[in-house]
Coordinates of C-alpha atoms in Angstrom, one line a residue:
M1 CA -15.2 -1.7 6.4
D2 CA -18.5 -2.1 7.7
A3 CA -19.0 -4.6 10.6
Q4 CA -22.7 -4.0 10.6
N5 CA -22.8 -5.3 7.0
R6 CA -21.0 -8.3 7.7
G7 CA -23.1 -9.4 10.5
R8 CA -20.6 -9.3 13.2
A9 CA -21.7 -6.0 15.3
E10 CA -24.6 -4.0 15.5
K11 CA -24.4 -0.1 14.8
I12 CA -20.7 -0.4 15.1
D13 CA -18.9 2.9 13.8
P14 CA -16.0 1.7 11.6
A15 CA -13.4 3.9 13.1
D16 CA -14.1 2.2 16.6
Q17 CA -12.9 -1.1 15.2
W18 CA -9.4 0.4 15.5
V19 CA -8.5 0.5 19.2
L20 CA -5.4 1.7 21.2
N21 CA -3.5 -0.9 23.0
P22 CA -2.4 1.0 26.1
A23 CA 0.3 -1.5 26.8
T24 CA 2.1 -0.8 23.4
G25 CA 0.9 2.6 22.2
D26 CA -0.2 0.8 18.8
Y27 CA -3.6 0.9 17.3
E28 CA -4.9 -2.6 16.6
L29 CA -8.0 -3.9 14.6
R30 CA -10.9 -5.4 16.6
L31 CA -13.4 -6.8 14.2
D32 CA -15.8 -8.4 16.7
Q33 CA -16.7 -7.7 20.5
S34 CA -17.2 -11.3 20.9
V35 CA -13.8 -12.3 19.9
G36 CA -11.0 -12.3 22.3
Q37 CA -8.1 -10.1 21.8
S38 CA -4.7 -11.4 22.9
P39 CA -3.2 -10.0 26.1
A40 CA -0.4 -7.7 25.6
S41 CA 2.2 -7.6 28.4
P42 CA 4.0 -4.5 29.4
P43 CA 7.6 -4.4 28.4
R44 CA 9.9 -6.2 31.0
G45 CA 11.0 -4.2 33.9
A46 CA 8.4 -1.6 33.2
A47 CA 6.3 -0.2 36.0
P48 CA 2.7 -1.1 35.6
R49 CA 0.5 1.8 34.4
R50 CA -2.7 2.9 36.1
N51 CA -5.9 2.4 34.2
T52 CA -7.6 5.7 34.6
R53 CA -11.1 4.5 33.2
A54 CA -11.8 1.4 35.2
R55 CA -9.9 -1.2 37.6
T56 CA -9.8 -4.8 36.3
S57 CA -8.7 -8.0 38.1
A58 CA -7.0 -9.4 35.3
P59 CA -3.2 -9.5 35.6
Q60 CA -2.7 -8.4 32.0
R61 CA -4.4 -5.6 30.0
Q62 CA -6.8 -6.3 27.2
V63 CA -7.2 -4.3 24.0
P64 CA -10.6 -2.0 24.8
G65 CA -13.5 -3.5 23.0
Q66 CA -15.5 -1.6 20.6
R67 CA -18.2 1.0 21.3
S68 CA -21.6 1.3 19.9
R69 CA -22.9 4.3 18.3
R70 CA -25.7 4.2 20.9
A71 CA -23.2 4.3 23.8
A72 CA -23.2 7.3 26.0
N73 CA -21.1 8.6 28.8
G74 CA -18.8 5.8 29.1
S75 CA -21.5 3.1 29.2
A76 CA -19.5 0.8 26.6
G77 CA -15.9 -0.4 26.6
G78 CA -13.4 0.9 24.3
P79 CA -11.7 4.3 23.8
G80 CA -14.9 6.4 24.4
G81 CA -16.2 4.7 27.6
S82 CA -14.8 3.1 30.9
G83 CA -16.7 0.0 30.7
G84 CA -17.2 0.2 34.4
S85 CA -17.4 2.7 37.4
G86 CA -14.3 1.7 39.4
P87 CA -12.9 3.8 42.3
Q88 CA -10.6 5.5 39.7
A89 CA -13.3 6.8 37.4
G90 CA -13.5 10.7 37.0
R91 CA -9.7 10.9 37.6
R92 CA -7.8 13.3 35.5
K93 CA -6.2 11.5 32.4
R94 CA -2.5 10.9 32.7
K95 CA -0.4 12.7 30.3
Q96 CA 0.6 10.4 27.3
P97 CA 4.0 9.2 27.5
K98 CA 6.4 10.7 24.6
A99 CA 6.9 6.9 23.4
R100 CA 3.3 6.5 22.9
K101 CA 2.8 9.9 21.5
K102 CA 5.4 9.1 18.9
K103 CA 4.0 5.7 17.8
A104 CA 0.5 7.6 17.4
L105 CA 2.5 10.2 15.3
L106 CA 4.3 7.4 13.2
W107 CA 1.0 5.5 12.7
T108 CA -0.7 8.7 11.0
G109 CA 2.0 8.4 8.4
G110 CA 2.7 11.9 6.5
V111 CA 0.6 14.9 6.4
L112 CA 0.8 17.2 3.5
A113 CA -1.2 20.2 2.5
F114 CA -4.6 18.6 1.8
I115 CA -3.6 15.1 2.0
L116 CA -3.1 12.8 5.2
V117 CA -2.8 9.2 4.5
G118 CA -4.0 7.0 7.4
G119 CA -0.5 5.3 8.4
S120 CA -0.3 1.6 9.4
V121 CA -3.5 0.3 8.0
G122 CA -3.0 -3.4 9.2
G123 CA -5.9 -5.8 8.3
Y124 CA -6.8 -7.0 5.0
L125 CA -10.4 -5.3 5.1
A126 CA -9.1 -2.1 5.9
Y127 CA -6.5 -2.3 3.2
Q128 CA -9.0 -3.1 0.7
H129 CA -11.1 -0.3 1.8
F130 CA -8.5 2.5 1.4
N131 CA -7.0 1.0 -1.7
G132 CA -10.4 1.0 -3.1
N133 CA -10.7 4.7 -2.7
L134 CA -7.6 5.8 -4.4
T135 CA -7.5 6.9 -8.0
S136 CA -4.4 6.8 -10.0
I137 CA -2.8 8.0 -13.2
D138 CA 0.0 6.5 -15.5
I139 CA 2.5 9.6 -15.9
A140 CA 4.4 7.6 -18.7
G141 CA 7.9 8.2 -17.0
A142 CA 7.6 11.7 -15.7
G143 CA 8.8 10.9 -12.2
S144 CA 12.1 9.7 -10.7
G145 CA 10.9 6.0 -10.8
G146 CA 10.0 6.4 -7.2
F147 CA 11.1 8.0 -3.9
K148 CA 13.9 6.6 -1.9
K149 CA 14.2 6.3 2.0
D150 CA 17.8 7.5 1.9
E151 CA 17.4 10.3 -0.7
A152 CA 15.8 13.6 -0.6
V153 CA 12.1 13.5 -1.7
N154 CA 10.1 15.7 -3.9
V155 CA 6.3 15.5 -4.0
L156 CA 4.2 17.8 -6.1
V157 CA 0.6 18.7 -4.7
I158 CA -1.8 19.8 -7.2
G159 CA -5.2 21.4 -6.3
T160 CA -7.3 21.8 -9.5
D161 CA -10.3 23.9 -10.2
K162 CA -12.4 21.0 -11.7
R163 CA -15.9 21.1 -10.6
T164 CA -16.6 17.5 -9.4
G165 CA -18.5 16.4 -6.3
A166 CA -21.8 17.6 -5.0
G167 CA -22.0 21.2 -4.2
N168 CA -19.4 22.4 -6.4
E169 CA -21.5 23.5 -9.4
G170 CA -21.0 27.1 -8.6
Y171 CA -17.1 26.9 -8.4
G172 CA -14.2 27.1 -11.0
D173 CA -14.7 27.3 -14.6
K174 CA -18.0 25.8 -15.9
N175 CA -16.1 24.0 -18.9
S176 CA -12.6 23.4 -17.4
T177 CA -11.2 20.0 -17.4
G178 CA -9.2 20.9 -14.3
H179 CA -6.2 23.1 -14.3
A180 CA -3.5 23.6 -12.0
D181 CA -5.1 26.2 -9.9
T182 CA -2.8 25.6 -6.8
T183 CA 0.5 23.9 -7.1
I184 CA 3.0 23.3 -4.2
L185 CA 6.4 21.4 -4.8
F186 CA 7.0 19.7 -1.4
H187 CA 10.8 19.2 -1.1
V188 CA 12.1 17.1 2.1
S189 CA 15.6 17.0 2.7
K190 CA 17.7 13.8 2.7
D191 CA 18.2 13.7 6.4
R192 CA 14.7 14.6 7.1
T193 CA 15.7 17.5 9.2
N194 CA 13.7 20.1 7.0
A195 CA 11.3 20.6 4.4
T196 CA 10.2 23.4 2.0
A197 CA 6.8 23.8 0.5
L198 CA 7.2 26.0 -2.7
S199 CA 4.0 27.5 -4.3
I200 CA 4.1 28.1 -7.8
P201 CA 1.7 31.0 -9.0
R202 CA -0.9 29.6 -11.6
D203 CA -0.4 32.9 -13.5
L204 CA 3.2 32.4 -14.0
K205 CA 4.4 32.8 -17.5
T206 CA 6.8 29.9 -18.4
D207 CA 7.4 27.2 -21.2
I208 CA 5.8 23.9 -21.0
P209 CA 8.0 21.0 -22.4
D210 CA 6.9 18.3 -24.8
C211 CA 4.8 15.8 -22.7
P212 CA 4.7 12.1 -23.4
T213 CA 1.1 10.9 -22.0
K214 CA -1.1 8.1 -21.9
L215 CA -4.7 8.8 -22.7
K216 CA -7.7 7.1 -21.2
D217 CA -8.3 4.9 -24.0
G218 CA -4.8 3.5 -23.4
T219 CA -3.2 4.9 -26.4
E220 CA 0.2 6.9 -26.1
K221 CA 1.0 10.3 -27.6
V222 CA 3.6 13.2 -27.2
I223 CA 1.7 16.4 -26.6
P224 CA 3.8 19.3 -28.1
G225 CA 5.0 21.8 -25.5
S226 CA 4.1 25.5 -25.5
D227 CA 6.4 28.7 -25.0
Y228 CA 5.5 31.3 -22.6
V229 CA 2.3 30.4 -21.6
R230 CA 0.4 30.4 -18.0
F231 CA 1.7 27.6 -15.8
N232 CA -1.8 26.3 -15.0
E233 CA -1.9 25.3 -18.5
S234 CA 0.6 22.4 -17.9
L235 CA -2.5 20.4 -16.5
G236 CA -5.7 19.9 -18.5
Q237 CA -4.9 22.0 -21.7
F238 CA -4.6 19.8 -24.7
D239 CA -5.2 16.5 -22.7
R240 CA -2.1 17.4 -20.5
D241 CA -2.1 15.2 -17.3
P242 CA 0.0 15.6 -14.1
G243 CA 3.0 14.3 -15.7
C244 CA 3.4 17.2 -17.8
T245 CA 3.1 19.5 -14.7
M246 CA 5.9 17.4 -13.2
R247 CA 8.0 17.8 -16.0
T248 CA 7.3 21.8 -16.2
V249 CA 8.3 22.0 -12.6
K250 CA 11.6 20.1 -13.0
Q251 CA 12.4 22.5 -16.1
L252 CA 11.6 25.5 -14.0
T253 CA 13.5 24.4 -10.5
G254 CA 16.0 21.8 -11.6
L255 CA 14.4 19.5 -9.2
T256 CA 13.1 15.9 -10.2
V257 CA 9.7 15.4 -8.7
D258 CA 9.2 11.9 -7.5
H259 CA 5.4 11.7 -7.3
F260 CA 2.3 13.8 -7.6
M261 CA -0.8 14.0 -5.4
M262 CA -4.0 15.7 -6.9
V263 CA -7.1 16.9 -5.3
D264 CA -10.2 19.1 -6.2
F265 CA -12.5 21.3 -4.2
N266 CA -14.0 18.4 -2.2
A267 CA -10.6 17.7 -0.5
V268 CA -10.8 20.9 1.6
K269 CA -14.4 20.2 2.6
T270 CA -14.1 16.8 3.8
L271 CA -10.7 17.0 5.4
T272 CA -11.4 19.9 7.4
T273 CA -14.7 18.3 8.5
A274 CA -13.1 14.9 9.3
V275 CA -10.6 16.6 11.9
G276 CA -13.3 18.7 13.4
G277 CA -12.5 22.1 11.9
V278 CA -9.3 24.1 11.4
E279 CA -8.4 27.1 13.2
V280 CA -7.8 30.3 11.2
C281 CA -7.1 34.1 12.3
V282 CA -8.1 37.2 10.5
A283 CA -6.5 40.8 11.4
E284 CA -10.1 42.3 10.5
A285 CA -13.6 40.9 10.1
V286 CA -14.4 39.4 6.8
N287 CA -17.4 39.7 4.6
D288 CA -16.5 38.7 1.0
E289 CA -19.7 38.5 -1.2
K290 CA -18.1 36.5 -4.0
S291 CA -16.7 33.7 -1.9
K292 CA -19.4 34.0 0.6
L293 CA -16.7 34.3 3.4
K294 CA -17.8 35.6 6.7
L295 CA -15.4 35.8 9.7
P296 CA -15.4 37.8 12.8
K297 CA -11.9 39.5 13.5
G298 CA -9.5 37.2 15.3
E299 CA -9.4 33.3 15.6
S300 CA -12.2 31.2 14.2
T301 CA -12.4 27.3 13.6
I302 CA -13.7 26.7 10.0
E303 CA -14.7 23.7 7.9
G304 CA -16.6 22.4 5.1
E305 CA -17.9 25.1 2.9
Q306 CA -16.6 27.8 5.0
A307 CA -13.0 26.5 4.9
L308 CA -13.2 26.0 1.0
A309 CA -14.2 29.8 0.8
F310 CA -11.3 30.8 2.9
V311 CA -8.7 29.1 0.7
R312 CA -10.5 30.3 -2.6
T313 CA -11.1 34.0 -1.5
R314 CA -8.9 36.7 -3.6
H315 CA -10.9 39.7 -2.4
A316 CA -10.8 39.4 1.5
F317 CA -6.9 39.9 2.1
G318 CA -4.2 41.9 0.6
N319 CA -4.3 43.6 -2.9
E320 CA -6.8 41.0 -4.0
S321 CA -4.0 39.1 -6.2
D322 CA -3.6 35.3 -6.6
L323 CA -0.2 36.0 -4.8
D324 CA -1.9 37.2 -1.7
R325 CA -4.5 34.3 -1.9
I326 CA -1.3 32.0 -2.0
K327 CA -0.1 33.4 1.3
T328 CA -3.6 32.9 2.9
Q329 CA -3.6 29.2 1.6
Q330 CA 0.0 28.8 3.1
Q331 CA -1.5 30.0 6.7
F332 CA -4.5 27.6 6.3
L333 CA -2.3 24.6 5.3
S334 CA 0.0 25.3 8.1
S335 CA -2.8 25.4 10.7
M336 CA -4.3 22.1 8.9
L337 CA -0.9 20.4 9.3
R338 CA -0.9 21.3 13.0
K339 CA -4.4 20.1 13.6
M340 CA -3.9 16.9 11.8
K341 CA -0.7 16.2 14.0
S342 CA -2.3 17.3 17.3
S343 CA -2.9 15.0 20.0
D344 CA -6.7 15.6 19.7
T345 CA -6.5 14.1 16.3
L346 CA -3.9 11.5 16.9
S347 CA -5.6 9.9 19.8
S348 CA -9.1 9.8 18.3
P349 CA -9.6 6.6 16.2
T350 CA -12.7 7.9 15.0
K351 CA -11.1 11.0 13.3
M352 CA -8.0 9.0 12.3
W353 CA -10.4 6.5 10.4
D354 CA -12.5 9.5 8.8
L355 CA -9.4 11.4 8.1
A356 CA -7.9 8.5 6.2
D357 CA -11.2 7.7 4.5
A358 CA -11.6 11.1 3.3
A359 CA -7.9 11.7 2.1
T360 CA -7.9 8.5 0.1
K361 CA -11.1 9.2 -1.6
A362 CA -10.0 12.9 -2.4
L363 CA -6.6 11.7 -3.9
T364 CA -5.5 11.2 -7.4
V365 CA -1.9 9.8 -7.4
D366 CA 0.7 8.3 -9.8
N367 CA 1.0 4.6 -10.2
G368 CA 4.2 4.5 -8.2
I369 CA 2.3 5.3 -5.0
A370 CA -1.3 3.8 -5.8
D371 CA -1.2 1.4 -3.1
I372 CA -1.9 2.2 0.4
E373 CA 1.4 0.4 1.6
K374 CA 3.6 2.6 -0.6
L375 CA 1.6 5.6 0.1
R376 CA 2.1 4.9 4.0
D377 CA 5.8 4.4 3.4
L378 CA 5.8 7.9 1.6
G379 CA 3.9 9.4 4.4
M380 CA 6.3 8.0 7.1
E381 CA 9.1 9.6 5.5
L382 CA 7.3 13.0 5.3
S383 CA 6.3 13.0 8.8
K384 CA 9.7 12.5 10.1
V385 CA 10.2 16.4 9.5
E386 CA 9.4 18.3 12.7
M387 CA 6.9 21.1 12.3
K388 CA 9.3 24.0 13.1
N389 CA 11.3 23.0 10.3
I390 CA 8.7 23.1 7.7
T391 CA 8.7 26.4 5.7
F392 CA 5.9 27.4 3.0
T393 CA 7.3 29.8 0.4
T394 CA 6.6 31.3 -2.9
L395 CA 8.4 31.3 -6.3
P396 CA 10.0 34.8 -6.4
V397 CA 8.3 36.5 -9.3
V398 CA 8.0 40.1 -10.6
D399 CA 4.9 41.6 -12.9
N400 CA 5.0 40.8 -16.3
P401 CA 7.0 43.9 -17.8
A402 CA 5.4 42.9 -21.5
E403 CA 1.7 43.8 -20.1
K404 CA 0.2 47.1 -19.5
I405 CA -2.5 45.6 -17.4
K406 CA -0.7 43.2 -15.0
A407 CA -2.3 40.0 -15.3
T408 CA 0.6 37.6 -15.1
V409 CA 3.9 37.2 -13.5
V410 CA 7.5 36.2 -14.6
V411 CA 10.3 34.6 -12.6
D412 CA 12.5 36.8 -10.7
K413 CA 15.7 35.1 -11.3
T414 CA 17.9 36.9 -9.1
R415 CA 16.1 35.6 -6.2
A416 CA 14.7 32.4 -7.8
D417 CA 18.0 30.9 -8.9
P418 CA 19.5 31.0 -5.2
L419 CA 16.2 29.7 -3.6
F420 CA 16.2 26.6 -6.2
A421 CA 19.9 25.9 -5.4
M422 CA 19.1 25.9 -1.6
M423 CA 16.4 23.5 -2.1
R424 CA 18.6 21.2 -4.6
S425 CA 21.3 21.3 -1.6
D426 CA 18.9 20.6 1.1
T427 CA 19.5 24.0 2.9
S428 CA 16.6 24.6 5.1
L429 CA 14.8 28.0 5.1
T430 CA 14.2 27.7 9.1
E431 CA 16.6 27.0 11.9
V432 CA 17.3 23.3 12.7
K433 CA 18.6 21.4 15.7
Q434 CA 21.4 23.1 17.4
K435 CA 23.5 20.2 17.4
E436 CA 23.1 19.8 13.6
K437 CA 24.0 23.4 13.3
A438 CA 27.2 23.1 15.2
A439 CA 28.3 20.0 13.0
K440 CA 27.8 22.1 10.0
S441 CA 29.6 25.1 11.4
K442 CA 32.5 22.7 12.1
Q443 CA 32.5 21.5 8.5
K444 CA 32.2 25.3 7.3
A445 CA 35.4 26.0 9.2
L446 CA 37.0 23.9 6.3
L447 CA 36.3 26.5 3.8
K448 CA 37.6 29.3 5.9
G449 CA 41.4 30.5 5.6
P450 CA 43.5 31.8 2.8
K451 CA 43.2 30.6 -0.7
A452 CA 45.8 29.8 -3.4
E453 CA 46.0 31.4 -6.8
A454 CA 44.1 29.6 -9.4
A455 CA 47.2 29.0 -11.4
D456 CA 48.5 27.2 -8.4
V457 CA 45.7 24.8 -8.0
R458 CA 46.6 21.0 -9.1
V459 CA 43.5 18.6 -9.4
S460 CA 42.9 15.4 -10.8
V461 CA 39.0 15.3 -12.1
Y462 CA 37.0 12.2 -12.2
N463 CA 33.6 11.6 -13.3
G464 CA 31.7 9.4 -10.5
G465 CA 28.2 10.1 -11.2
G466 CA 27.8 13.3 -13.1
P467 CA 26.2 13.5 -16.5
S468 CA 28.3 11.8 -19.5
G469 CA 31.5 13.8 -20.3
S470 CA 31.4 15.8 -17.0
A471 CA 35.1 15.3 -16.3
S472 CA 36.0 16.6 -19.8
E473 CA 33.6 19.5 -19.5
T474 CA 35.0 20.4 -16.0
L475 CA 38.5 20.2 -17.4
I476 CA 37.9 22.5 -20.2
W477 CA 35.9 24.9 -17.9
L478 CA 38.7 24.9 -15.4
Q479 CA 41.6 25.7 -17.7
N480 CA 39.8 28.2 -20.3
Q481 CA 37.6 30.0 -17.8
M482 CA 38.8 29.8 -14.3
G483 CA 42.7 30.0 -15.0
V484 CA 43.5 26.2 -13.6
P485 CA 46.1 24.9 -16.1
R486 CA 47.4 22.3 -13.7
S487 CA 44.2 20.2 -14.0
S488 CA 43.8 16.9 -15.6
N489 CA 40.9 14.4 -16.7
E490 CA 41.4 11.2 -15.3
G491 CA 38.1 9.8 -16.9
N492 CA 35.4 7.5 -14.8
A493 CA 35.6 6.4 -11.3
P494 CA 32.9 4.4 -9.2
K495 CA 29.6 6.1 -8.9
V496 CA 29.0 8.2 -5.8
P497 CA 25.8 10.3 -4.9
K498 CA 27.8 13.3 -3.7
T499 CA 30.9 15.4 -5.3
T500 CA 34.1 15.1 -3.0
L501 CA 37.3 17.0 -2.9
K502 CA 40.1 14.9 -1.2
Y503 CA 43.4 16.9 -0.4
A504 CA 46.2 16.9 2.0
P505 CA 46.9 19.4 4.9
N506 CA 49.4 21.4 2.8
Q507 CA 47.0 21.7 0.0
A508 CA 44.3 23.1 2.0
D509 CA 44.8 26.7 0.3
Q510 CA 44.3 25.0 -3.1
A511 CA 41.2 23.0 -1.9
R512 CA 39.6 26.5 -0.6
R513 CA 40.2 28.0 -3.8
L514 CA 38.8 25.3 -5.9
A515 CA 35.7 25.0 -3.4
D516 CA 35.1 28.8 -4.1
M517 CA 35.3 28.3 -8.0
M518 CA 32.9 25.3 -8.0
G519 CA 30.2 26.2 -5.1
L520 CA 31.4 23.1 -3.2
P521 CA 29.7 22.7 0.1
A522 CA 31.7 22.0 3.2
S523 CA 30.5 18.4 3.4
A524 CA 32.4 17.8 0.2
M525 CA 35.8 18.6 1.6
K526 CA 37.9 15.5 2.6
P527 CA 41.0 16.5 4.1
G528 CA 43.7 14.0 4.6
K529 CA 46.1 13.6 7.5
E530 CA 49.6 13.5 5.8
D531 CA 51.1 16.1 3.7
A532 CA 51.1 15.5 -0.2
A533 CA 54.5 15.8 -2.3
D534 CA 55.1 18.9 -4.3
L535 CA 53.7 17.9 -7.5
E536 CA 50.8 15.6 -6.2
A537 CA 47.4 16.9 -7.2
M538 CA 44.1 16.9 -5.4
T539 CA 41.5 14.3 -6.3
L540 CA 38.1 15.9 -7.4
V541 CA 35.3 13.1 -8.0
L542 CA 32.2 14.4 -9.6
G543 CA 29.0 12.8 -8.1
G544 CA 25.5 12.4 -8.7
D545 CA 24.8 16.1 -7.5
F546 CA 27.0 17.5 -10.3
K547 CA 24.9 19.3 -12.8
G548 CA 27.5 20.9 -15.1
A549 CA 30.7 23.0 -15.1
G550 CA 30.0 26.2 -13.5
V551 CA 26.9 25.3 -11.8
P552 CA 27.4 25.6 -8.0
I553 CA 26.8 22.2 -6.2
T554 CA 25.7 23.6 -3.2
G555 CA 22.9 26.6 -2.3
P556 CA 23.5 29.8 -0.6
A557 CA 23.6 29.6 3.4
K558 CA 20.7 32.1 3.7
A559 CA 17.7 32.7 1.4
P560 CA 17.8 36.0 -0.5
E561 CA 16.3 39.2 0.8
G562 CA 12.6 39.4 0.3
I563 CA 11.6 35.9 0.2
Q564 CA 8.2 35.2 1.4
K565 CA 8.1 32.6 4.0
I566 CA 5.4 31.0 6.6
E567 CA 6.9 28.7 9.1
A568 CA 4.3 25.8 9.6
D569 CA 4.6 25.7 13.3
K570 CA 3.5 29.4 13.9
S571 CA -0.1 30.8 13.7
V572 CA -0.5 33.8 11.4
C573 CA -3.4 36.1 10.9
A574 CA -4.3 36.9 7.5
K575 CA -4.5 40.5 6.6

């Protein structure tokens, strides 16, 4: 949106058309200095706030006007200047109230890896501008049909090695159509208290399933799957699109991906420049001839080409493997998240505009979020997670035993399966709020105590949302493998999202035994208040979280030993 081209302002920075209304804490669109802005009164009963920039005789605050690119030292009105030299000029800026900080944070929407979508972009012209930046792909039903505000959210962030954009000719494979060079599955818990960002190594050997795909000419075809190939071939190879990568990730982790966001080399350069650089730390001075990365020991602020060199280098840190490069990228992304959510960024309309503009130009998304309003809604959900509860981790792998020269890796199932189970059950890899921990501890107490013998467990099984035949499958499993003969299949029940086990106080020992067999979480336990009759059975309703007989519904309480983790709120020096 360019006011200058519309004849409505002279040398106006487009970002400065978004100004902060100090009475509401919201950014508002102001298209013309000559057009009055409706006054915004402070909340009823609130004490008047002091204007640290200039005094005004008006009884109510006005939204600050635009500033010209030529304005300097506060000579023009708006966020960058005082518009006058009243007696309060030069006073120290008051600390921003928490309410305004919260509103500014919500305005940004979500920040994820390379992506920040400028949040509440009200105004038709701004909407059209950002919407026009987006590129989308029809993933032929590969996703969940769209994220839901009352459910966990899974977004796949894909960084490709495609050589598009000015200055990128020297990077990547010259003839590459763009493969999954960097892949992160971002899982946000249902209650939005925690998030896990799982990096998937590009050199992982895995199976790629058949993939229904829409081609550029509009035709559809099913691309045959491939067995035991590199993960990065799930994109680009044989015309595979991001929907194929989403299907591969689901097959690998058991988590259905809601949406994808894809970027190339340009995203790192443009977004780091838009926020004024990202702080990184290195344990020793770096001079990598291949990536052209040069950094002194300690902390540095990097952007543009230097930032791209930092995330691409494989020879500056660790044992020069792709796994060590992933750790470096996670450290960088954690720092970038902190910078994007910093008050320095959130309080600057110019940075916010530049960031949203750069992000939307860099993004390719699925059709389900190929609209700024939908993308903003997704961003708002992602932004609810506190930085201290966002953890970056890497899919546990081991060197491929079939290779003499170790070039690829395979899944370490002993550590990967528990990690996948933790993500599926929304178990955080970091500490969450104390009151939430206390509530969970109270629930976990239901699982403590004596357990009945399997032969003494009486339970009626209903299918209330699991796959077809779940009740019958569970009954056979209980009776034939777990030694629970006093179980019965009661057919279907109304659909529920979570599995529940209802029992009476005098059935608590039976409930604990069944919960132990099935891997039921404490939240599934629903104790009653009155004792049951001698031959009365407990009621087990299999919900939407039920995956199959013998598959634990909940994950372990703690991550397996040796899981690599980086917490997003902590600065780490690359080694």
